[in-house]
PDB file of C-alpha atoms in Angstrom:
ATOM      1  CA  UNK U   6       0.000   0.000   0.000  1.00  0.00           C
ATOM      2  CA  UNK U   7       1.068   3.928   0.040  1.00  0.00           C
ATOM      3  CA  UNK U   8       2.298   5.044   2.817  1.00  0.00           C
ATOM      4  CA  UNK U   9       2.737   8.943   3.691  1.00  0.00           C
ATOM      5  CA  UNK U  10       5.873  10.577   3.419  1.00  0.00           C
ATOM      6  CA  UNK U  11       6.192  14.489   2.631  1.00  0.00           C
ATOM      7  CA  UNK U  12       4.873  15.769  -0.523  1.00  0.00           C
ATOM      8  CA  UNK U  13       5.446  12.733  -2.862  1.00  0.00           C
ATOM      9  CA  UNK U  14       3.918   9.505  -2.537  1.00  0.00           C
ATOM     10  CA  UNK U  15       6.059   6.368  -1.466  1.00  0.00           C
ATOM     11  CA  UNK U  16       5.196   2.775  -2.097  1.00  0.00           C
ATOM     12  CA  UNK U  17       5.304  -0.243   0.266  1.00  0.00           C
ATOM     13  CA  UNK U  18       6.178  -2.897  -2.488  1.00  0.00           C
ATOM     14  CA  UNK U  19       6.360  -6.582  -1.954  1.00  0.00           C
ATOM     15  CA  UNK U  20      10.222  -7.065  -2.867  1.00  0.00           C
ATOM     16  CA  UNK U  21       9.181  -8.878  -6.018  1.00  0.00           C
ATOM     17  CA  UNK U  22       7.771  -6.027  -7.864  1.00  0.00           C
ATOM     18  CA  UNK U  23      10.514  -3.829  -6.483  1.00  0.00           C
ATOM     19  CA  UNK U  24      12.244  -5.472  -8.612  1.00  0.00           C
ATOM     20  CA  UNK U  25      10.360  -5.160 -11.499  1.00  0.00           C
ATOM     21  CA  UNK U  26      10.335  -1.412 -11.105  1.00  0.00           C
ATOM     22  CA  UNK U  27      13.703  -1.400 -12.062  1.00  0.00           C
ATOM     23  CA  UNK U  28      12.520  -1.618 -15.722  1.00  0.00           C
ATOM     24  CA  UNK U  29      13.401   0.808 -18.186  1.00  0.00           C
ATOM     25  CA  UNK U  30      10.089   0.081 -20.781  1.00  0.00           C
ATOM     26  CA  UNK U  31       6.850  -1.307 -20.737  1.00  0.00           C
ATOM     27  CA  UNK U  32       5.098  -2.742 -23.758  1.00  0.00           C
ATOM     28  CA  UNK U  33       1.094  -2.652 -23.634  1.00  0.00           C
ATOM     29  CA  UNK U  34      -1.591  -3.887 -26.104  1.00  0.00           C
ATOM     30  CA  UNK U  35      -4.192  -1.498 -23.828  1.00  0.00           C
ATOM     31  CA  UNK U  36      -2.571   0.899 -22.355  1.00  0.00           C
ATOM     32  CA  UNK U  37      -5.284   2.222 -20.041  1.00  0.00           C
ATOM     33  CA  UNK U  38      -5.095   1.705 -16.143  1.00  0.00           C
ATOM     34  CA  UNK U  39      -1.711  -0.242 -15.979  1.00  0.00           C
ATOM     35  CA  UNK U  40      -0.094   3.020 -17.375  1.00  0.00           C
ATOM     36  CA  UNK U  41      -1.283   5.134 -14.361  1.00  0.00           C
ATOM     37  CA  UNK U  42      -0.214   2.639 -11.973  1.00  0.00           C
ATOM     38  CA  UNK U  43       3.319   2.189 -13.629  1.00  0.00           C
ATOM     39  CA  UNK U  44       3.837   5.748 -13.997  1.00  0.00           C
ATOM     40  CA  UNK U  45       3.141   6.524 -10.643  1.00  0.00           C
ATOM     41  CA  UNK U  46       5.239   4.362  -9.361  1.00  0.00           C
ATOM     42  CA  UNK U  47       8.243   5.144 -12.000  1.00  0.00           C
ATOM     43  CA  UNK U  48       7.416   8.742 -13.838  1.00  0.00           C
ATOM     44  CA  UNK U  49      10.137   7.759 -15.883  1.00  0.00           C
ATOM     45  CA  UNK U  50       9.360   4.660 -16.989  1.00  0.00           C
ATOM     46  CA  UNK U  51       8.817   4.624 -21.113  1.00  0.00           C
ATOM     47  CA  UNK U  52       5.253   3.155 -22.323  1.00  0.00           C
ATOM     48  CA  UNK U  53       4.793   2.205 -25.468  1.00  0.00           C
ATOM     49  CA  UNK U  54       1.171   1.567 -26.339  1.00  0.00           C
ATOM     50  CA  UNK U  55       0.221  -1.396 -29.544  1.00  0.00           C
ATOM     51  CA  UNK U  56      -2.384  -0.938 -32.115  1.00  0.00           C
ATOM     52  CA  UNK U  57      -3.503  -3.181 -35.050  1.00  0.00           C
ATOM     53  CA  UNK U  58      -2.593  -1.343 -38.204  1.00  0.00           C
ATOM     54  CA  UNK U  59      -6.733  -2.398 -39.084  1.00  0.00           C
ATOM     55  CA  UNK U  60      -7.588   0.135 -36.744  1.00  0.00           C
ATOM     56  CA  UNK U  61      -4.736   2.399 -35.490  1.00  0.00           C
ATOM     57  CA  UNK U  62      -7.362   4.356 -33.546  1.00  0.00           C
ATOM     58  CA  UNK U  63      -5.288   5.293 -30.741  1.00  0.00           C
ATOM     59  CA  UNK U  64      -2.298   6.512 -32.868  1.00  0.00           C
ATOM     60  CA  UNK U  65      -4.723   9.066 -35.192  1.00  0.00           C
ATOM     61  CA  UNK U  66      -5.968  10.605 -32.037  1.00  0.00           C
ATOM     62  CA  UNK U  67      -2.524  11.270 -30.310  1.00  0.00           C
ATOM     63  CA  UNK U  68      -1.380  12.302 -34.213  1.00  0.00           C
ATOM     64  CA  UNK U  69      -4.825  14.297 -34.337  1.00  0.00           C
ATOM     65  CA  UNK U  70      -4.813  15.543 -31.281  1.00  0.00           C
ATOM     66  CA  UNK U  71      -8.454  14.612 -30.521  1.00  0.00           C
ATOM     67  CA  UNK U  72     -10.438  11.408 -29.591  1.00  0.00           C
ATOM     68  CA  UNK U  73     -11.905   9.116 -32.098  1.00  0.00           C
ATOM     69  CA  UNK U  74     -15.599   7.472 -30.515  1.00  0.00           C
ATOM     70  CA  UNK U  75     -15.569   5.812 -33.256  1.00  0.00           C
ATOM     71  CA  UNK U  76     -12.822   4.594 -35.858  1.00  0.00           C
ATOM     72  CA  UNK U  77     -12.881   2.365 -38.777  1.00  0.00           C
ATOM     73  CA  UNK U  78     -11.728  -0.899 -39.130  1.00  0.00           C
ATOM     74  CA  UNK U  79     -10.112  -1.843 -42.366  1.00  0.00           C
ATOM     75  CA  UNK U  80      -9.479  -5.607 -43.656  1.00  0.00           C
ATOM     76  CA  UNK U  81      -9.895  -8.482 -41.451  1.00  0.00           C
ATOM     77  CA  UNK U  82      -8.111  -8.207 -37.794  1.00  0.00           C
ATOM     78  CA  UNK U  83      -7.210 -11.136 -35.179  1.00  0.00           C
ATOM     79  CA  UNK U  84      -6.994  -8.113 -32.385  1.00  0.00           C
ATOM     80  CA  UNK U  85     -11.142  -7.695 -31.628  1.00  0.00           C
ATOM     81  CA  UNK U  86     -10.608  -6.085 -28.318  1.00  0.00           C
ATOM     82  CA  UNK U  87      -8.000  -3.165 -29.934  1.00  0.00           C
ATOM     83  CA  UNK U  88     -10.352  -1.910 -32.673  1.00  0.00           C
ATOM     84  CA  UNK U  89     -12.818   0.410 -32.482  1.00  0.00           C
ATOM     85  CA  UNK U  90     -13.100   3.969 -30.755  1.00  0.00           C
ATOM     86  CA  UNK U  91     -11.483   6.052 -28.058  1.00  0.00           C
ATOM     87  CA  UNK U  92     -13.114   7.181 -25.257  1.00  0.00           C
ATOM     88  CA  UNK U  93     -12.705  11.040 -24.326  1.00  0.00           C
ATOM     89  CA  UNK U  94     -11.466   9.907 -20.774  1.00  0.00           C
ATOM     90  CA  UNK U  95      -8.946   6.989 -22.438  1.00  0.00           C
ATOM     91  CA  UNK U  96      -7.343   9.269 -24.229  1.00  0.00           C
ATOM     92  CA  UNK U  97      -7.197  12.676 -21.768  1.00  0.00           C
ATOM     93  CA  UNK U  98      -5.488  10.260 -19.325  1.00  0.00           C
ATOM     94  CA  UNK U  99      -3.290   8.623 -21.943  1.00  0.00           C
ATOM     95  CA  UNK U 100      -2.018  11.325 -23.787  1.00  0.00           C
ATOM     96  CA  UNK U 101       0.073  12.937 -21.439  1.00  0.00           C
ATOM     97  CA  UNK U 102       1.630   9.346 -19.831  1.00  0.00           C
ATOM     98  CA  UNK U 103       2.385   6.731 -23.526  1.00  0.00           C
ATOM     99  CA  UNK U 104       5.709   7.370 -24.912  1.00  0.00           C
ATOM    100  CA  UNK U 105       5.119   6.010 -28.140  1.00  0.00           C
ATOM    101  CA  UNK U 106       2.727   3.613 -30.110  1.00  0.00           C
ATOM    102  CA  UNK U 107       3.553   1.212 -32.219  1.00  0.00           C
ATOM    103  CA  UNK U 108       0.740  -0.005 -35.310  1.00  0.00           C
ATOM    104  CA  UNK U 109       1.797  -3.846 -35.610  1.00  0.00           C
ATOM    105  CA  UNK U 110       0.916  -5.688 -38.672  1.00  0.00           C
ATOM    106  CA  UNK U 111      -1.648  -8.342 -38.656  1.00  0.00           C
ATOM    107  CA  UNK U 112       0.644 -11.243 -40.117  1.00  0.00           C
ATOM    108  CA  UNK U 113       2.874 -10.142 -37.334  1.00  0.00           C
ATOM    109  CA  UNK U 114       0.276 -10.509 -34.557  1.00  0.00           C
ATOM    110  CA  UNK U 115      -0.635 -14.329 -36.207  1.00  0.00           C
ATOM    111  CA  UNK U 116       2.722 -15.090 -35.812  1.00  0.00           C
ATOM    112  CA  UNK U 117       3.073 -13.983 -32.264  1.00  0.00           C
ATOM    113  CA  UNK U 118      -0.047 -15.878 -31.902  1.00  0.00           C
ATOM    114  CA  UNK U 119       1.824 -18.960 -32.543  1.00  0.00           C
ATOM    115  CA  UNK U 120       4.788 -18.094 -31.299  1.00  0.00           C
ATOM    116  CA  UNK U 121       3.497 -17.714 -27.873  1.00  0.00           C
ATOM    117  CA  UNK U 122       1.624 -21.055 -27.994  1.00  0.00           C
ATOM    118  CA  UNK U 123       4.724 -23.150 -29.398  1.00  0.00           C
ATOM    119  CA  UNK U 124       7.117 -21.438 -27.558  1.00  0.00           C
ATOM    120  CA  UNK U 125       6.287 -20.162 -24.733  1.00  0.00           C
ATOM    121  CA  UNK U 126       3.108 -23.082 -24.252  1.00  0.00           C
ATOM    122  CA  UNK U 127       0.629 -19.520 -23.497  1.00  0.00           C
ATOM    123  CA  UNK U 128      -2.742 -19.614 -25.463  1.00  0.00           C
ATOM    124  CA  UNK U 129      -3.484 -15.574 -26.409  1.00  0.00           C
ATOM    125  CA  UNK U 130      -5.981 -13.477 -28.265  1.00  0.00           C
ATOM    126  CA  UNK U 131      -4.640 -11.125 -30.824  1.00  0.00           C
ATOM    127  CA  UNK U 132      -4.868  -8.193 -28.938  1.00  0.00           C
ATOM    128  CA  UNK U 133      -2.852 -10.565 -26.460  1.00  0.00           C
ATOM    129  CA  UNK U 134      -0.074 -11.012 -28.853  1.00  0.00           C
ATOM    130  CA  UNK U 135       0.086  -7.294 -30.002  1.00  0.00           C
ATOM    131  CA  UNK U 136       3.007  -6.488 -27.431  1.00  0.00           C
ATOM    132  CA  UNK U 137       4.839  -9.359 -29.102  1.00  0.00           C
ATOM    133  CA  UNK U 138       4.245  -8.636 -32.457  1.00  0.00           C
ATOM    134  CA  UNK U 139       5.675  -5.307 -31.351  1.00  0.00           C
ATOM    135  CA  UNK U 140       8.796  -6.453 -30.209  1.00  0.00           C
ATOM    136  CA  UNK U 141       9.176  -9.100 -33.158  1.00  0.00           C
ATOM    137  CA  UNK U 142       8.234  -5.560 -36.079  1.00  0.00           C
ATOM    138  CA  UNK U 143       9.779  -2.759 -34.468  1.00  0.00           C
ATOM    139  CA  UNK U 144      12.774  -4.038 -32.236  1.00  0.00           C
ATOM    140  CA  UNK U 145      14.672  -1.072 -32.532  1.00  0.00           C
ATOM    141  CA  UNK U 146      11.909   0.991 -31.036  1.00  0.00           C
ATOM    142  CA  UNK U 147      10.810  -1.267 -28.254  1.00  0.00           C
ATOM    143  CA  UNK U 148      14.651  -1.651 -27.553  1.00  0.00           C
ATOM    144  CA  UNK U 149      16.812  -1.781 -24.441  1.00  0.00           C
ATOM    145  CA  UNK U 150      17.658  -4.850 -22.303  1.00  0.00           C
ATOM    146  CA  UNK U 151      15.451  -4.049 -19.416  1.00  0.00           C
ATOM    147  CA  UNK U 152      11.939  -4.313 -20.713  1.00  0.00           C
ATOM    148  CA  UNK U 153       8.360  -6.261 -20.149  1.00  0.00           C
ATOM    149  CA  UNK U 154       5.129  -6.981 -22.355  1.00  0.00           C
ATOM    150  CA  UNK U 155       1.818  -7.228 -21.180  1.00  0.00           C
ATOM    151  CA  UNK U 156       0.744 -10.499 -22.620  1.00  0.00           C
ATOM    152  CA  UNK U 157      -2.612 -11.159 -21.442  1.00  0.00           C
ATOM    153  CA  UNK U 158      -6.467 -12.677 -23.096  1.00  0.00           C
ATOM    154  CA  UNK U 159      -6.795 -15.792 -24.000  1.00  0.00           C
ATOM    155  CA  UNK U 160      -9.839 -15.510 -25.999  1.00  0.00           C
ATOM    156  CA  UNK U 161      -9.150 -16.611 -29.180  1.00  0.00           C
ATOM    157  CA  UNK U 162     -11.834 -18.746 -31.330  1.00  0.00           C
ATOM    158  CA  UNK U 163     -10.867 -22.373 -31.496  1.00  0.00           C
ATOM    159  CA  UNK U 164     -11.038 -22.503 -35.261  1.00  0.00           C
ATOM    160  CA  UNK U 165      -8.978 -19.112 -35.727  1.00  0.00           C
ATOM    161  CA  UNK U 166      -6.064 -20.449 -33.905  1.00  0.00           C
ATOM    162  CA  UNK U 167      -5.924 -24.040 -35.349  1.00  0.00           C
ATOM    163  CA  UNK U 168      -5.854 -22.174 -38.908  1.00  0.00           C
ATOM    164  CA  UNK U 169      -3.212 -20.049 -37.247  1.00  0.00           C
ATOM    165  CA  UNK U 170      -1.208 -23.196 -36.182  1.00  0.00           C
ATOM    166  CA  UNK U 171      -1.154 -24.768 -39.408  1.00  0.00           C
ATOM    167  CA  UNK U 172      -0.358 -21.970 -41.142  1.00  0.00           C
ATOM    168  CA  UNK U 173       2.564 -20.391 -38.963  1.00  0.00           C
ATOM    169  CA  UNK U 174       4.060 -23.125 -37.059  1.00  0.00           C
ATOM    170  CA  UNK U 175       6.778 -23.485 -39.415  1.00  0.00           C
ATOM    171  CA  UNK U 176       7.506 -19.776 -39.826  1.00  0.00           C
ATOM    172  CA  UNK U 177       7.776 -18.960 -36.041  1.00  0.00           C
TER     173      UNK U 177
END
């Protein structure tokens, strides 16, 4: 919990997330309430946010300067939960606190997809997999040796990811 101390607020951590505090970057597919917590905690932590490039809704409005209720979708997308609009509130809180986001491409995502479940034996979404795909496009902006994804949903149609399997397991 917080405890008080001055001015600035001070944390109580269990020693394991101390630890992970000692990050440099944090990779997020939704990078709503997690980024309030982390940069509380670490100001100077860098977020970088993920978007599908079928609906880089997030990126427009940060480009834009305004929020998008309601964006398009273009082409087919494995990443349901990142497509769609941005809330006024998302993105007044959010503008100010993500570092940089990063559109991933779909094939990308599929292959994280598969990567995740071959490799690393974890069963994700698409929107799951976006912080991966991330890493796996655009190393040289997620870079840095001291980093962590968000890797989290596993709700990912049955028949979606056995076509996914068949089709990537040989490419991942």
């Amino acid at each position: 919990g917080q405890e008080a101390s001055g001015t600035s607020p001070s944390w109580n951590l269990h020693p394991s997330l101390k630890s992970a505090f000692s990050l440099g970057e944090v990779t997020l597919p939704h990078p709503h309430s997690i980024t309030t917590a982390v940069k509380a905690i670490k100001p100077d932590i860098r977020v970088i946010g993920v978007q599908t490039e079928a609906c880089p809704a997030m990126i427009k409005a940060f480009e834009d300067k305004v929020f998008y209720e309601e964006y398009p979708v273009t082409g087919d997308t494995v990443c349901d939960a990142l497509v769609g609009g941005i809330g006024k509130l998302s993105y007044e809180i959010l503008e100010p606190l993500v570092d940089d986001i990063i559109e991933v491409k779909e094939e990308t995502i599929k292959k994280a997809i598969v990567h995740m479940a071959l490799n690393e034996k974890f069963i994700v979404e698409g929107a799951g997999a976006a912080a991966l795909a991330a890493v796996m496009d655009e190393s040289e902006r997620v870079g840095g040796s001291n980093i962590a994804m968000v890797v989290s949903g596993g709700n990912i149609d049955s028949e979606l990811f056995c076509s996914l399997l068949a089709e990537f397991k040989d490419r991942v």
